[in-house]
mmCIF file of C-alpha atoms and ligand atoms in Angstrom:
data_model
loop_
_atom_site.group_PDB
_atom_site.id
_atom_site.type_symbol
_atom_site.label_atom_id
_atom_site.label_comp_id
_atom_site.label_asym_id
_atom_site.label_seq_id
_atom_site.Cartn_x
_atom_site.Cartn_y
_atom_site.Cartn_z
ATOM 1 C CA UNK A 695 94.748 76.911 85.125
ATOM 2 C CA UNK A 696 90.677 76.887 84.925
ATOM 3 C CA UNK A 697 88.396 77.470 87.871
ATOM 4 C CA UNK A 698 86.446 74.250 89.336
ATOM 5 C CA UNK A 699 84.093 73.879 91.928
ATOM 6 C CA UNK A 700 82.360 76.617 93.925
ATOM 7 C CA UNK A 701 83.967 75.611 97.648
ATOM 8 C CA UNK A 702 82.408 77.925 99.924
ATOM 9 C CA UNK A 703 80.274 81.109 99.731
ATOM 10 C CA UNK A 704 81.217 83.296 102.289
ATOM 11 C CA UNK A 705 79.473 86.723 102.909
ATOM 12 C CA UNK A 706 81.639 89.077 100.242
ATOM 13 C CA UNK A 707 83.844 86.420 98.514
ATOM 14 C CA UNK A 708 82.859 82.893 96.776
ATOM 15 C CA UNK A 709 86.115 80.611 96.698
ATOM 16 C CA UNK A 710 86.774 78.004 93.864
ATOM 17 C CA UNK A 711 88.774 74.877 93.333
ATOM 18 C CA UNK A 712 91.035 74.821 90.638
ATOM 19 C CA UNK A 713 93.116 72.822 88.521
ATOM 20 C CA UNK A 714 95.797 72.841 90.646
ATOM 21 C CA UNK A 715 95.514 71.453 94.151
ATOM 22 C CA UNK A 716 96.753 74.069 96.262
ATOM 23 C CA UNK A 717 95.537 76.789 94.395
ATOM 24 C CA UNK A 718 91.834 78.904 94.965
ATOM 25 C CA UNK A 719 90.359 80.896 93.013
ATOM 26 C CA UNK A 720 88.704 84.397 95.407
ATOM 27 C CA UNK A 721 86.276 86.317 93.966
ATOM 28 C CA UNK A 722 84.575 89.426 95.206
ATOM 29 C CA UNK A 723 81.059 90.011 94.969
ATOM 30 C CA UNK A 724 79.262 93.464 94.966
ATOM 31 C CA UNK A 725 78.012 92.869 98.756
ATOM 32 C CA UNK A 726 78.361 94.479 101.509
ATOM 33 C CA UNK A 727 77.351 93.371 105.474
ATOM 34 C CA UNK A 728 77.424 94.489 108.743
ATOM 35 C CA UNK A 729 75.886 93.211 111.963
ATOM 36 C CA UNK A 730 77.212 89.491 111.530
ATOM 37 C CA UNK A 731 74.555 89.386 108.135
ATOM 38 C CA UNK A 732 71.826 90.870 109.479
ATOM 39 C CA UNK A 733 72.517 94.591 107.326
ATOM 40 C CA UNK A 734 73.003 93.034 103.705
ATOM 41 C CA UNK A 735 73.232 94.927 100.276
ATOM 42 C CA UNK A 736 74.162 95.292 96.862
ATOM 43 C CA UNK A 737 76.787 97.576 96.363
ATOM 44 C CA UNK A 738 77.921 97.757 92.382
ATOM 45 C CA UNK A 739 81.639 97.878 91.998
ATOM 46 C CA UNK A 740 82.836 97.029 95.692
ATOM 47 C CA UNK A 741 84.201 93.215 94.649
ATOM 48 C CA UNK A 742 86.663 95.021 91.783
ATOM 49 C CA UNK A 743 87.450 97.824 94.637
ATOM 50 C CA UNK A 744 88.079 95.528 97.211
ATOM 51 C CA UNK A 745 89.711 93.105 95.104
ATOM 52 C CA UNK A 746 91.788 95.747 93.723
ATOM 53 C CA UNK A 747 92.725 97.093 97.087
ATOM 54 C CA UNK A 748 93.658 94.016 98.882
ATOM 55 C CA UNK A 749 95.681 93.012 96.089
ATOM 56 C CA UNK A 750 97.919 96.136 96.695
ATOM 57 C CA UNK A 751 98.044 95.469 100.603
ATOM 58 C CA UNK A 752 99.125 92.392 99.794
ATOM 59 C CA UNK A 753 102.007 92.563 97.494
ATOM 60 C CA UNK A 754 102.885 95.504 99.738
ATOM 61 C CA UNK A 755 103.095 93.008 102.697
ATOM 62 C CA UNK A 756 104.813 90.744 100.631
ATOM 63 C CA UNK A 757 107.622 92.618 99.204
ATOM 64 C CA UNK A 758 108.284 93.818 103.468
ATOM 65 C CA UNK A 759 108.192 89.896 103.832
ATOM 66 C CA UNK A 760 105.473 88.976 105.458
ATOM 67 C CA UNK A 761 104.253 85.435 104.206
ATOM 68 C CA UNK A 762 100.745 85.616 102.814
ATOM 69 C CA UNK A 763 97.732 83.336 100.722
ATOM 70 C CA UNK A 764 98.558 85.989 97.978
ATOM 71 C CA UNK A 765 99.528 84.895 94.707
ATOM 72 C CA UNK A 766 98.078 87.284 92.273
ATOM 73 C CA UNK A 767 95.344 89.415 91.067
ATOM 74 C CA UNK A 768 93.914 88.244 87.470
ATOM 75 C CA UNK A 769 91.152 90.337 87.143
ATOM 76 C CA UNK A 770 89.032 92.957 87.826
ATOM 77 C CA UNK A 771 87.090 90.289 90.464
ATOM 78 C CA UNK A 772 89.463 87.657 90.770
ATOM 79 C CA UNK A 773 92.370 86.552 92.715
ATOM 80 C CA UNK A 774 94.639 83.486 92.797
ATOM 81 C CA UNK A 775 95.225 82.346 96.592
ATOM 82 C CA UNK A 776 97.065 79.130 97.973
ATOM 83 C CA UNK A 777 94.853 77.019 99.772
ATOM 84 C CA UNK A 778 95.047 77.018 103.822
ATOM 85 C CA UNK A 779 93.316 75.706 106.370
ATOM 86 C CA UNK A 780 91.584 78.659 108.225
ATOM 87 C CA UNK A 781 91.975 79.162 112.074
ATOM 88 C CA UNK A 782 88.903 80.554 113.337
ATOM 89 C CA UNK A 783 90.112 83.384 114.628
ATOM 90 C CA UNK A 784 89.276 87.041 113.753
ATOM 91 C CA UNK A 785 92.546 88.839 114.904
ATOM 92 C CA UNK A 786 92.213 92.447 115.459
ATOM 93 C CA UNK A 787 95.042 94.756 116.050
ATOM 94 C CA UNK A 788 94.401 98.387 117.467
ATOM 95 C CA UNK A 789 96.155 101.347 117.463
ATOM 96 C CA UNK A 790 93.334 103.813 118.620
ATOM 97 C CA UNK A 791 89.815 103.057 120.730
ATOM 98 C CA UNK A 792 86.808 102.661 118.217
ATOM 99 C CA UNK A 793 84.317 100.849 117.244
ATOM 100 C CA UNK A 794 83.068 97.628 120.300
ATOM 101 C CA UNK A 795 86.310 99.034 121.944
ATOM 102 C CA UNK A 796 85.015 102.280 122.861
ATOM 103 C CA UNK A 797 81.800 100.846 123.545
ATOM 104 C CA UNK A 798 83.145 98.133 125.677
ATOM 105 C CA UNK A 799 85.322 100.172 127.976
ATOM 106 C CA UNK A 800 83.644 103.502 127.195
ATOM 107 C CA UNK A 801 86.565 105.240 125.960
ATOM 108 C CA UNK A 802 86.322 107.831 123.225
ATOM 109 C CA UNK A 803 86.907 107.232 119.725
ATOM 110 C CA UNK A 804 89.875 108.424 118.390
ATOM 111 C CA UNK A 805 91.651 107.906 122.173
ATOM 112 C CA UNK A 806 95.123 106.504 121.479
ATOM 113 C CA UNK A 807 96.513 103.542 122.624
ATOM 114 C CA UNK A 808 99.895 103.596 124.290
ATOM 115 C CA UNK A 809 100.790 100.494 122.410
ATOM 116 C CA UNK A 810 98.856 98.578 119.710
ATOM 117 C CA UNK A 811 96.431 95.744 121.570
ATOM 118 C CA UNK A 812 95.771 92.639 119.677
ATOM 119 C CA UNK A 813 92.587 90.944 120.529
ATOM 120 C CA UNK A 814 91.146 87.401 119.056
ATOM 121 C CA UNK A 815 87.718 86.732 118.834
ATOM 122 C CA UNK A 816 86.210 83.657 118.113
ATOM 123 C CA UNK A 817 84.903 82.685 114.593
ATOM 124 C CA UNK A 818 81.319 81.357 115.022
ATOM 125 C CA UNK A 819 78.635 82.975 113.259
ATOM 126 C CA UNK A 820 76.029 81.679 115.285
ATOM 127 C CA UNK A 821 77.517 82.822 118.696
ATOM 128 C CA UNK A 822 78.410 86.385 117.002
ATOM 129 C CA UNK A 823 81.922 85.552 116.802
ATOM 130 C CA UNK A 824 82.977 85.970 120.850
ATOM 131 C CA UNK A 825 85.626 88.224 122.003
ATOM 132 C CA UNK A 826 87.812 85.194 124.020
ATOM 133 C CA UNK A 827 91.483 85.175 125.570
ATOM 134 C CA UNK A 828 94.539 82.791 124.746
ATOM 135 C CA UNK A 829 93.581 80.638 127.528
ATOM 136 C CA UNK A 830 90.178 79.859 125.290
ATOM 137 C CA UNK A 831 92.086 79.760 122.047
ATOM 138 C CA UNK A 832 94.334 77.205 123.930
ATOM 139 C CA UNK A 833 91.117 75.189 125.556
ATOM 140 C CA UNK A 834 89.256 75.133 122.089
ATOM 141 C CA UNK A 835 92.311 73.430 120.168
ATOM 142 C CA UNK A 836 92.281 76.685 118.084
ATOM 143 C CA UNK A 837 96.137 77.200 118.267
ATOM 144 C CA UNK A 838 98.660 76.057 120.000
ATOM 145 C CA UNK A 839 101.378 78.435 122.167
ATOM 146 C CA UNK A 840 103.589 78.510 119.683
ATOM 147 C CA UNK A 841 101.023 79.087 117.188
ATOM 148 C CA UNK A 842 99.108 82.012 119.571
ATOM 149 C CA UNK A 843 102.964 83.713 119.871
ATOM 150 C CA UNK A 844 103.264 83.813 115.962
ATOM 151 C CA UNK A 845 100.005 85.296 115.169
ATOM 152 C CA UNK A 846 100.481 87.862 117.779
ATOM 153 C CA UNK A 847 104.311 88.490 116.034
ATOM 154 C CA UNK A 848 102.518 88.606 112.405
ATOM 155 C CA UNK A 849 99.347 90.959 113.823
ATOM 156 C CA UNK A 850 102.056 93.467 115.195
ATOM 157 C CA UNK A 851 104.387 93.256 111.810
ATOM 158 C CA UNK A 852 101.482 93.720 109.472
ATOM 159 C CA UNK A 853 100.264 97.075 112.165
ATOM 160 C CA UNK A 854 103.705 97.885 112.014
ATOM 161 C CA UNK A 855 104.122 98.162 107.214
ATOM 162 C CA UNK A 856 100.521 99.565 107.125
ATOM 163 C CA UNK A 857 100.593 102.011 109.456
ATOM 164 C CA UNK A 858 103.455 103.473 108.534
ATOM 165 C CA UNK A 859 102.580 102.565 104.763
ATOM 166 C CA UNK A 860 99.028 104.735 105.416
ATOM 167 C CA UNK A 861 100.788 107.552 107.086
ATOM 168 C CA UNK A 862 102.298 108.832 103.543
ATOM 169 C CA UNK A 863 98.944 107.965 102.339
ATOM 170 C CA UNK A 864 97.653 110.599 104.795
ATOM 171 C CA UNK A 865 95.350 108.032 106.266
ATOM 172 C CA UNK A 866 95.744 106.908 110.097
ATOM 173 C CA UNK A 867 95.322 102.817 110.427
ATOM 174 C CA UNK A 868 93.039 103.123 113.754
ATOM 175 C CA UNK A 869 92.721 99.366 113.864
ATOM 176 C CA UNK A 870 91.812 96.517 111.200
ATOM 177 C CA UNK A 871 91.290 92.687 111.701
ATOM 178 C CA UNK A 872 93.504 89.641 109.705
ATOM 179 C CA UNK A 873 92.893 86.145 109.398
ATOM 180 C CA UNK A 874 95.665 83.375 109.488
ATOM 181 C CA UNK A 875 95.763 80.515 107.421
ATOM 182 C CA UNK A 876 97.585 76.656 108.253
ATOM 183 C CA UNK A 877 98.984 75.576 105.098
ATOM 184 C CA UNK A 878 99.685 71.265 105.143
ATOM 185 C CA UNK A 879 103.341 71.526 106.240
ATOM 186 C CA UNK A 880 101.973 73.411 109.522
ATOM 187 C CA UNK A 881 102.955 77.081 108.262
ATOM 188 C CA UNK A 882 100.821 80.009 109.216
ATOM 189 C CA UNK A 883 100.567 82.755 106.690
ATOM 190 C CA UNK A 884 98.502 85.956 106.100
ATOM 191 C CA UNK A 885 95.149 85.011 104.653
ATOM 192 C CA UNK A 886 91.795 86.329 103.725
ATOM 193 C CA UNK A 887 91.342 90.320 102.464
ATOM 194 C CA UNK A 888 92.982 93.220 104.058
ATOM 195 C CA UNK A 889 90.318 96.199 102.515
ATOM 196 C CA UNK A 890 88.667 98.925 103.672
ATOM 197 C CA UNK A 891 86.079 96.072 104.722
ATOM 198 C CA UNK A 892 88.092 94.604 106.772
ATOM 199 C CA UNK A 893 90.239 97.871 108.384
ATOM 200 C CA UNK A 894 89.376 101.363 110.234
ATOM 201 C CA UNK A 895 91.135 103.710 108.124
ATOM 202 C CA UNK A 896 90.686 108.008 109.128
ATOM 203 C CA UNK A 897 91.846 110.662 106.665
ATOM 204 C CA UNK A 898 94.632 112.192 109.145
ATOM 205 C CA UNK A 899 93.535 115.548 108.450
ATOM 206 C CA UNK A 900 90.008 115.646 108.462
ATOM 207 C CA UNK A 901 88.987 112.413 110.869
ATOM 208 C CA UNK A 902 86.998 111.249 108.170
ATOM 209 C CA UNK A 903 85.483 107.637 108.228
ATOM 210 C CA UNK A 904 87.623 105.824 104.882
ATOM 211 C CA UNK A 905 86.191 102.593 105.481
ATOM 212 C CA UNK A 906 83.306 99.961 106.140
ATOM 213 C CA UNK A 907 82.025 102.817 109.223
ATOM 214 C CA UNK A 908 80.044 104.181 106.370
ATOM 215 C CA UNK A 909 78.039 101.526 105.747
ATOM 216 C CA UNK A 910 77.570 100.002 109.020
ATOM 217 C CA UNK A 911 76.421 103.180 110.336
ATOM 218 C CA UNK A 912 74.804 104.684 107.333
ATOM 219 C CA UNK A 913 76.963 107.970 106.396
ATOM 220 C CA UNK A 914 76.542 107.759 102.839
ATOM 221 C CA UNK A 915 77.931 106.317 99.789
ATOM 222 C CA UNK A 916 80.806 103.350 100.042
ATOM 223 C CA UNK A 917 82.090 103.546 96.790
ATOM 224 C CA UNK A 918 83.211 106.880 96.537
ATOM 225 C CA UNK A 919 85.015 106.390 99.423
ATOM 226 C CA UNK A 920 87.033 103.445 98.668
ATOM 227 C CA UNK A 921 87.778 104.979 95.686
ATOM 228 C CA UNK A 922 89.800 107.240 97.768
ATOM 229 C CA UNK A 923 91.703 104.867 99.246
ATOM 230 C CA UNK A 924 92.569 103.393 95.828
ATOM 231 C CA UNK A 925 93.134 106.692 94.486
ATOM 232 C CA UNK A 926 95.788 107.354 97.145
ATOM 233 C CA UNK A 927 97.390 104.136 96.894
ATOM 234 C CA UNK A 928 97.854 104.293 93.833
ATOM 235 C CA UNK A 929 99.270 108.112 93.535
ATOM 236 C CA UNK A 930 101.901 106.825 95.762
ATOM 237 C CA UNK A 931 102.988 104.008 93.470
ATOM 238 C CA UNK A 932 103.052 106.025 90.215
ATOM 239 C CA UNK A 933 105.496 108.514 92.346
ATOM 240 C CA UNK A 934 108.147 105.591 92.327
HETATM 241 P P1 TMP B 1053 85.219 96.165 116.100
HETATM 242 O O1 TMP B 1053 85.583 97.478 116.695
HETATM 243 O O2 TMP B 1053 83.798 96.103 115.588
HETATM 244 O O3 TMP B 1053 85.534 95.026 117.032
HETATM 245 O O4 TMP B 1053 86.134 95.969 114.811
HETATM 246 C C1 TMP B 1053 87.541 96.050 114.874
HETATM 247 C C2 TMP B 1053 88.114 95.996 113.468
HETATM 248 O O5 TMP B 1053 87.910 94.725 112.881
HETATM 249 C C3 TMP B 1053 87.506 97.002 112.492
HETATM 250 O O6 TMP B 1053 88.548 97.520 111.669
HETATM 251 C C4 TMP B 1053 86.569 96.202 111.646
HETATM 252 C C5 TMP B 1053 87.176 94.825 111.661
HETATM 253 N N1 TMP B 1053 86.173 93.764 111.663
HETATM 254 C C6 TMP B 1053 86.057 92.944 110.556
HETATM 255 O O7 TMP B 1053 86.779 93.074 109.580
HETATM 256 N N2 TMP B 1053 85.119 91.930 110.597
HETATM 257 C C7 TMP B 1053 84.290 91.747 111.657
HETATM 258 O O8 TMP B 1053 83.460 90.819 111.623
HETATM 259 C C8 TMP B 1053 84.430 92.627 112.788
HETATM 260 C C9 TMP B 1053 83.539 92.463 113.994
HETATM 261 C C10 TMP B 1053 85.382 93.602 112.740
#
């Protein structure tokens, strides 16, 4: 299989065609964003991290049956992924208050939830990507009721392996955001990255910020923390 045409450049990831229909090539650049663009930079060695990580979630996900993009990792920057048609939905799930939570309802960070929420916000880069209801994701032809019912089943099944998947990593999964895809027959499966990018992830013990936080509010160096994560993941696998 070779890689083809360049089909869209997204803000961390460039997707290619390739010889097979059905099949894209993802791979992840050294950038990192915050603020819908507006924060950009280089990071060195975030695309293999995050490439690396995701690929893990993943096949995780995968092997508790949960039907994803994922095909494989095949290298350092590069995945395979089958090709979907994305809904433009940003689907976050929450298990504690953080992040436009807490500010929105002014509760603290780190509050618990008494069950995990799962919000949709609208995918538009120009209008900031709008926090809307079901009755909007209905109106805009985004999903159907079906649809809206199995997103909201997958959301609380992925919560469900990764928090309890993060626990014996001694991480707490405060809240993280998915994407679904439409494949041609009509199926929705898992798409896009799961990463510390794209997830709020705590050390359990210490409360400390194992994610994207420390960019997009300047605490220091990214790669040393995802290198963590990694790290932890992959202590747990070589215990098997
Ligand atoms: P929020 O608190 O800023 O709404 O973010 C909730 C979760 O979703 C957090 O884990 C970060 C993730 N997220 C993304 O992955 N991409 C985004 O564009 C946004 C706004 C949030």
């Amino acid at each position: 299989m070779e890689k083809k045409d360049l089909l869209y450049e997204g803000k961390a990831k460039k997707l290619y065609q390739t010889t097979e229909e059905n099949v894209i090539l993802a791979e992840y650049m050294d950038q990192a964003t915050a603020l819908n663009g507006q924060k950009k930079d280089t990071v060195l060695g975030k695309g293999a991290m995050n490439n690396q990580i995701t690929s893990l979630v993943f096949e995780k996900l995968k092997a508790a049956g949960v039907p994803s993009h994922f095909i494989r990792k095949i290298s350092k920057t590069e995945q395979l992924i089958e090709k979907v048609e994305i809904i433009p939905l940003e689907v976050v799930v929450r298990n504690y208050a953080a992040g436009s939570f807490s500010k929105r309802l002014g509760i603290e960070e780190g509050t618990p939830l008494a069950f995990p929420i799962v919000e949709f916000y609208y995918k538009d880069d120009q209008l900031n990507d709008p926090f809307i209801n079901d009755s909007h994701v209905l109106v805009l032809n985004i999903a159907n009721n079906e649809e809206i019912h199995q997103i909201k089943s997958l959301a609380l099944k992925v919560n469900e392996i990764l928090s309890a998947w993060f626990k014996t990593l001694d991480i707490q999964l405060i809240d993280f955001k998915i994407e679904i895809g439409r494949t041609k027959e009509g199926n929705l499966l898992l798409a896009d990255e799961i990463s510390p990018d794209t997830c709020r992830l705590w050390d359990n013990t210490t409360h400390e910020h194992l994610d994207k936080d420390i960019y997009r509010r300047d605490l220091g160096d990214l790669i040393p923390v995802y290198q963590e994560v990694l790290r932890r993941i992959q202590n747990e696998q070589n215990k098997k």
